[in-house]
PDB file of C-alpha atoms in Angstrom:
ATOM      1  CA  MET A   1      21.503  66.277   5.790  1.00 50.00           C
ATOM      2  CA  SER A   2      18.798  67.547   8.114  1.00 54.00           C
ATOM      3  CA  ASN A   3      18.954  71.031   9.528  1.00 65.00           C
ATOM      4  CA  ASN A   4      17.926  70.262  13.136  1.00 72.00           C
ATOM      5  CA  LEU A   5      21.016  71.779  14.695  1.00 78.00           C
ATOM      6  CA  ASP A   6      20.674  75.104  16.468  1.00 82.00           C
ATOM      7  CA  PRO A   7      22.590  77.733  14.407  1.00 86.00           C
ATOM      8  CA  GLU A   8      24.402  79.043  17.490  1.00 85.00           C
ATOM      9  CA  LEU A   9      25.507  75.524  18.463  1.00 85.00           C
ATOM     10  CA  LYS A  10      26.647  74.846  14.894  1.00 84.00           C
ATOM     11  CA  GLU A  11      28.679  78.058  14.855  1.00 86.00           C
ATOM     12  CA  GLU A  12      30.256  77.244  18.234  1.00 85.00           C
ATOM     13  CA  LEU A  13      31.065  73.709  17.083  1.00 83.00           C
ATOM     14  CA  ASP A  14      32.608  74.995  13.852  1.00 83.00           C
ATOM     15  CA  LEU A  15      34.863  77.313  15.885  1.00 81.00           C
ATOM     16  CA  PHE A  16      35.721  74.490  18.290  1.00 83.00           C
ATOM     17  CA  ILE A  17      36.776  72.207  15.432  1.00 81.00           C
ATOM     18  CA  GLU A  18      38.815  74.982  13.792  1.00 78.00           C
ATOM     19  CA  ASN A  19      40.528  75.929  17.075  1.00 77.00           C
ATOM     20  CA  ASN A  20      41.497  72.325  17.769  1.00 73.00           C
ATOM     21  CA  VAL A  21      43.382  72.259  14.481  1.00 64.00           C
ATOM     22  CA  ILE A  22      45.213  75.440  15.504  1.00 66.00           C
ATOM     23  CA  ALA A  23      45.956  74.020  18.978  1.00 62.00           C
ATOM     24  CA  SER A  24      47.506  70.891  17.483  1.00 62.00           C
ATOM     25  CA  ARG A  25      49.787  73.029  15.321  1.00 60.00           C
ATOM     26  CA  VAL A  26      50.928  75.032  18.366  1.00 55.00           C
ATOM     27  CA  LYS A  27      51.606  71.815  20.310  1.00 58.00           C
ATOM     28  CA  SER A  28      53.652  70.452  17.427  1.00 56.00           C
ATOM     29  CA  LEU A  29      55.885  73.535  17.586  1.00 57.00           C
ATOM     30  CA  ASN A  30      56.621  72.858  21.281  1.00 50.00           C
ATOM     31  CA  ILE A  31      55.946  76.486  22.136  1.00 46.00           C
ATOM     32  CA  ILE A  32      54.375  75.630  25.453  1.00 44.00           C
ATOM     33  CA  LYS A  33      57.045  74.877  28.046  1.00 45.00           C
ATOM     34  CA  LYS A  34      56.419  72.159  30.565  1.00 46.00           C
ATOM     35  CA  ALA A  35      56.319  73.187  34.192  1.00 45.00           C
ATOM     36  CA  GLY A  36      59.796  73.154  35.651  1.00 47.00           C
ATOM     37  CA  VAL A  37      60.477  70.316  38.043  1.00 46.00           C
ATOM     38  CA  SER A  38      63.254  70.664  40.518  1.00 46.00           C
ATOM     39  CA  HIS A  39      65.536  67.665  40.641  1.00 45.00           C
ATOM     40  CA  GLU A  40      67.198  68.906  43.797  1.00 45.00           C
ATOM     41  CA  PRO A  41      67.007  66.361  46.587  1.00 44.00           C
ATOM     42  CA  THR A  42      64.816  67.256  49.525  1.00 46.00           C
ATOM     43  CA  THR A  43      64.892  66.017  53.076  1.00 46.00           C
ATOM     44  CA  SER A  44      62.240  63.377  53.710  1.00 45.00           C
ATOM     45  CA  PHE A  45      61.223  61.935  57.062  1.00 47.00           C
ATOM     46  CA  GLY A  46      63.567  64.143  59.014  1.00 48.00           C
ATOM     47  CA  HIS A  47      67.168  62.982  58.881  1.00 49.00           C
ATOM     48  CA  ALA A  48      66.432  59.254  58.577  1.00 49.00           C
ATOM     49  CA  PHE A  49      66.960  59.305  54.794  1.00 51.00           C
ATOM     50  CA  GLY A  50      69.176  62.361  54.651  1.00 52.00           C
ATOM     51  CA  ASN A  51      68.932  64.158  51.312  1.00 56.00           C
ATOM     52  CA  PHE A  52      67.585  61.092  49.488  1.00 56.00           C
ATOM     53  CA  ASP A  53      64.376  61.965  47.602  1.00 64.00           C
ATOM     54  CA  PHE A  54      62.431  58.848  46.769  1.00 69.00           C
ATOM     55  CA  THR A  55      58.939  60.345  46.348  1.00 76.00           C
ATOM     56  CA  ALA A  56      59.134  60.868  42.564  1.00 76.00           C
ATOM     57  CA  ASP A  57      60.369  57.320  41.966  1.00 76.00           C
ATOM     58  CA  LEU A  58      57.799  55.876  44.358  1.00 75.00           C
ATOM     59  CA  ASP A  59      54.981  57.835  42.702  1.00 74.00           C
ATOM     60  CA  ALA A  60      56.099  56.592  39.290  1.00 75.00           C
ATOM     61  CA  ARG A  61      56.065  52.983  40.513  1.00 75.00           C
ATOM     62  CA  ILE A  62      52.614  53.348  42.041  1.00 70.00           C
ATOM     63  CA  ASN A  63      51.253  54.969  38.885  1.00 68.00           C
ATOM     64  CA  LYS A  64      52.731  52.141  36.807  1.00 67.00           C
ATOM     65  CA  VAL A  65      50.826  49.595  38.906  1.00 63.00           C
ATOM     66  CA  LYS A  66      47.616  51.599  38.529  1.00 58.00           C
ATOM     67  CA  ASP A  67      48.169  51.702  34.779  1.00 64.00           C
ATOM     68  CA  THR A  68      48.351  47.901  34.608  1.00 79.00           C
ATOM     69  CA  GLN A  69      44.632  47.749  35.299  1.00 87.00           C
ATOM     70  CA  THR A  70      42.928  46.081  32.337  1.00 91.00           C
ATOM     71  CA  LEU A  71      40.251  47.761  30.267  1.00 94.00           C
ATOM     72  CA  GLY A  72      37.656  45.455  31.812  1.00 94.00           C
ATOM     73  CA  GLU A  73      38.790  46.234  35.357  1.00 94.00           C
ATOM     74  CA  TYR A  74      38.719  49.948  34.630  1.00 94.00           C
ATOM     75  CA  ILE A  75      35.216  49.808  33.156  1.00 94.00           C
ATOM     76  CA  GLU A  76      33.982  47.775  36.122  1.00 94.00           C
ATOM     77  CA  GLU A  77      35.512  50.326  38.530  1.00 94.00           C
ATOM     78  CA  LEU A  78      33.825  53.193  36.687  1.00 94.00           C
ATOM     79  CA  TYR A  79      30.545  51.285  36.567  1.00 93.00           C
ATOM     80  CA  GLN A  80      30.558  50.597  40.308  1.00 92.00           C
ATOM     81  CA  LYS A  81      31.189  54.274  41.066  1.00 91.00           C
ATOM     82  CA  LYS A  82      28.549  55.589  38.685  1.00 89.00           C
ATOM     83  CA  ARG A  83      25.911  52.931  39.418  1.00 86.00           C
ATOM     84  CA  LYS A  84      25.566  54.241  42.966  1.00 81.00           C
ATOM     85  CA  ASP A  85      24.027  57.436  41.554  1.00 82.00           C
ATOM     86  CA  ASP A  86      22.245  55.885  38.580  1.00 84.00           C
ATOM     87  CA  PRO A  87      21.440  52.157  38.445  1.00 82.00           C
ATOM     88  CA  ASN A  88      20.513  52.458  34.734  1.00 86.00           C
ATOM     89  CA  VAL A  89      23.716  54.234  33.776  1.00 88.00           C
ATOM     90  CA  LEU A  90      24.608  51.977  30.843  1.00 87.00           C
ATOM     91  CA  ARG A  91      21.106  51.545  29.468  1.00 85.00           C
ATOM     92  CA  LYS A  92      21.005  55.267  28.636  1.00 80.00           C
ATOM     93  CA  ALA A  93      24.032  54.801  26.410  1.00 83.00           C
ATOM     94  CA  GLY A  94      22.616  51.752  24.663  1.00 85.00           C
ATOM     95  CA  ILE A  95      24.875  49.265  26.433  1.00 90.00           C
ATOM     96  CA  ASP A  96      23.226  46.127  27.791  1.00 89.00           C
ATOM     97  CA  ARG A  97      24.470  43.991  30.683  1.00 88.00           C
ATOM     98  CA  ALA A  98      25.591  41.166  28.403  1.00 92.00           C
ATOM     99  CA  TYR A  99      27.853  43.501  26.404  1.00 92.00           C
ATOM    100  CA  LYS A 100      29.284  45.048  29.584  1.00 92.00           C
ATOM    101  CA  TYR A 101      29.942  41.545  30.952  1.00 94.00           C
ATOM    102  CA  LYS A 102      31.885  40.572  27.816  1.00 95.00           C
ATOM    103  CA  VAL A 103      33.994  43.729  27.963  1.00 93.00           C
ATOM    104  CA  VAL A 104      34.640  43.504  31.705  1.00 93.00           C
ATOM    105  CA  ASN A 105      35.713  39.866  31.361  1.00 93.00           C
ATOM    106  CA  ASN A 106      37.918  40.701  28.367  1.00 89.00           C
ATOM    107  CA  ARG A 107      35.944  38.418  26.048  1.00 94.00           C
ATOM    108  CA  ILE A 108      35.591  41.108  23.382  1.00 93.00           C
ATOM    109  CA  HIS A 109      37.581  44.155  22.367  1.00 94.00           C
ATOM    110  CA  PRO A 110      35.103  47.044  22.068  1.00 95.00           C
ATOM    111  CA  THR A 111      35.204  49.501  19.211  1.00 94.00           C
ATOM    112  CA  LYS A 112      36.225  53.075  19.823  1.00 95.00           C
ATOM    113  CA  SER A 113      32.616  54.163  19.296  1.00 94.00           C
ATOM    114  CA  LYS A 114      31.380  51.729  21.940  1.00 94.00           C
ATOM    115  CA  LEU A 115      34.015  52.958  24.387  1.00 96.00           C
ATOM    116  CA  LEU A 116      32.859  56.512  23.730  1.00 96.00           C
ATOM    117  CA  CYS A 117      29.354  55.344  24.655  1.00 95.00           C
ATOM    118  CA  PHE A 118      30.809  54.102  27.964  1.00 95.00           C
ATOM    119  CA  ALA A 119      32.584  57.452  28.452  1.00 95.00           C
ATOM    120  CA  ILE A 120      29.355  59.369  27.864  1.00 94.00           C
ATOM    121  CA  ALA A 121      27.399  56.990  30.130  1.00 93.00           C
ATOM    122  CA  PHE A 122      29.951  57.426  32.923  1.00 94.00           C
ATOM    123  CA  GLU A 123      30.073  61.199  32.255  1.00 94.00           C
ATOM    124  CA  LEU A 124      33.860  61.153  32.041  1.00 96.00           C
ATOM    125  CA  ASP A 125      35.840  64.321  31.444  1.00 96.00           C
ATOM    126  CA  LEU A 126      38.381  64.495  28.610  1.00 95.00           C
ATOM    127  CA  GLU A 127      41.179  63.056  30.747  1.00 95.00           C
ATOM    128  CA  GLY A 128      39.042  60.129  31.889  1.00 95.00           C
ATOM    129  CA  THR A 129      37.875  59.513  28.326  1.00 96.00           C
ATOM    130  CA  GLU A 130      41.472  59.446  27.088  1.00 95.00           C
ATOM    131  CA  LYS A 131      42.428  57.017  29.845  1.00 95.00           C
ATOM    132  CA  LEU A 132      39.530  54.733  28.898  1.00 95.00           C
ATOM    133  CA  LEU A 133      40.373  54.870  25.200  1.00 96.00           C
ATOM    134  CA  ASN A 134      44.114  54.377  25.812  1.00 94.00           C
ATOM    135  CA  LYS A 135      43.473  51.145  27.714  1.00 94.00           C
ATOM    136  CA  ALA A 136      42.032  49.748  24.462  1.00 94.00           C
ATOM    137  CA  GLY A 137      44.696  51.290  22.226  1.00 93.00           C
ATOM    138  CA  TYR A 138      42.588  54.206  20.966  1.00 95.00           C
ATOM    139  CA  THR A 139      42.846  57.959  21.348  1.00 93.00           C
ATOM    140  CA  LEU A 140      40.585  60.966  20.949  1.00 92.00           C
ATOM    141  CA  ALA A 141      42.244  62.765  18.024  1.00 86.00           C
ATOM    142  CA  GLU A 142      40.333  66.021  18.253  1.00 75.00           C
ATOM    143  CA  GLU A 143      42.805  68.066  16.264  1.00 75.00           C
ATOM    144  CA  ASN A 144      42.428  66.208  12.983  1.00 79.00           C
ATOM    145  CA  ASN A 145      39.167  64.276  13.129  1.00 91.00           C
ATOM    146  CA  VAL A 146      35.685  65.829  12.924  1.00 94.00           C
ATOM    147  CA  PHE A 147      34.013  62.864  14.686  1.00 95.00           C
ATOM    148  CA  ASP A 148      36.453  62.971  17.613  1.00 95.00           C
ATOM    149  CA  SER A 149      36.280  66.745  17.757  1.00 95.00           C
ATOM    150  CA  ILE A 150      32.499  66.693  18.094  1.00 95.00           C
ATOM    151  CA  ILE A 151      32.604  64.029  20.813  1.00 96.00           C
ATOM    152  CA  GLY A 152      35.389  65.940  22.582  1.00 95.00           C
ATOM    153  CA  TYR A 153      33.354  69.134  22.386  1.00 95.00           C
ATOM    154  CA  PHE A 154      30.371  67.601  24.168  1.00 96.00           C
ATOM    155  CA  ILE A 155      32.540  65.899  26.778  1.00 96.00           C
ATOM    156  CA  GLU A 156      34.436  69.132  27.420  1.00 95.00           C
ATOM    157  CA  LYS A 157      31.111  70.961  27.869  1.00 95.00           C
ATOM    158  CA  GLY A 158      29.825  68.224  30.220  1.00 95.00           C
ATOM    159  CA  TYR A 159      26.884  67.495  27.922  1.00 95.00           C
ATOM    160  CA  TYR A 160      26.102  63.777  28.010  1.00 94.00           C
ATOM    161  CA  PHE A 161      22.827  63.294  26.103  1.00 92.00           C
ATOM    162  CA  GLY A 162      23.351  60.635  23.454  1.00 91.00           C
ATOM    163  CA  ALA A 163      20.409  61.549  21.225  1.00 91.00           C
ATOM    164  CA  ASP A 164      21.562  65.173  20.973  1.00 93.00           C
ATOM    165  CA  ILE A 165      25.141  64.103  20.284  1.00 95.00           C
ATOM    166  CA  ASP A 166      23.902  61.822  17.505  1.00 95.00           C
ATOM    167  CA  ILE A 167      21.909  64.670  15.924  1.00 95.00           C
ATOM    168  CA  CYS A 168      25.052  66.770  15.860  1.00 95.00           C
ATOM    169  CA  LEU A 169      27.164  63.934  14.454  1.00 95.00           C
ATOM    170  CA  GLU A 170      24.594  63.374  11.721  1.00 95.00           C
ATOM    171  CA  GLU A 171      24.482  67.097  10.952  1.00 95.00           C
ATOM    172  CA  TYR A 172      28.232  67.024  10.268  1.00 95.00           C
ATOM    173  CA  GLY A 173      27.983  63.853   8.194  1.00 95.00           C
ATOM    174  CA  GLN A 174      29.567  61.627  10.847  1.00 95.00           C
ATOM    175  CA  PRO A 175      28.408  58.169  11.971  1.00 94.00           C
ATOM    176  CA  THR A 176      26.073  58.145  14.968  1.00 95.00           C
ATOM    177  CA  ILE A 177      26.941  56.070  18.027  1.00 93.00           C
ATOM    178  CA  PHE A 178      23.817  56.009  20.173  1.00 88.00           C
ATOM    179  CA  SER A 179      20.915  55.596  17.783  1.00 76.00           C
ATOM    180  CA  VAL A 180      20.360  52.819  15.331  1.00 53.00           C
ATOM    181  CA  ALA A 181      20.661  54.299  11.860  1.00 44.00           C
TER     182      ALA A 181
END
């Protein structure tokens, strides 16, 4: 194992990994209460609907439709948004046009590592990364996986440089995702 990692970064990463394990234990105890939601009906559109509150049900239906978007459609949407700022967005993450085409057209099911490359290329936050991974049946299990914890750390910090992420992964004995090893 090479020792190219900055000692301060290594120490911060070690703490991040340790704290994620603690956070998962707290979540499993259900100590954190969810925000209270009032189920009391409210008046909508004046008196036309009386006390009938349909907004929660309508929002749920709309969100369900949005969630039916395929992995390929979601990646294409993200690509179109990001490409406006950076036409070479995928090339930086080692993804060529042919691979993107196959994923967008649902011809292949990408690996979790490849989807993380997309997430880094699109500079997604943790929520966006989870949404991307969930569409393919994966998750970012930061609390019990060193690889996922390291990736989550860099995404949380908004640090999207593949070569540096690979150095860190290698330093912790994890497989790299951007460089050819």
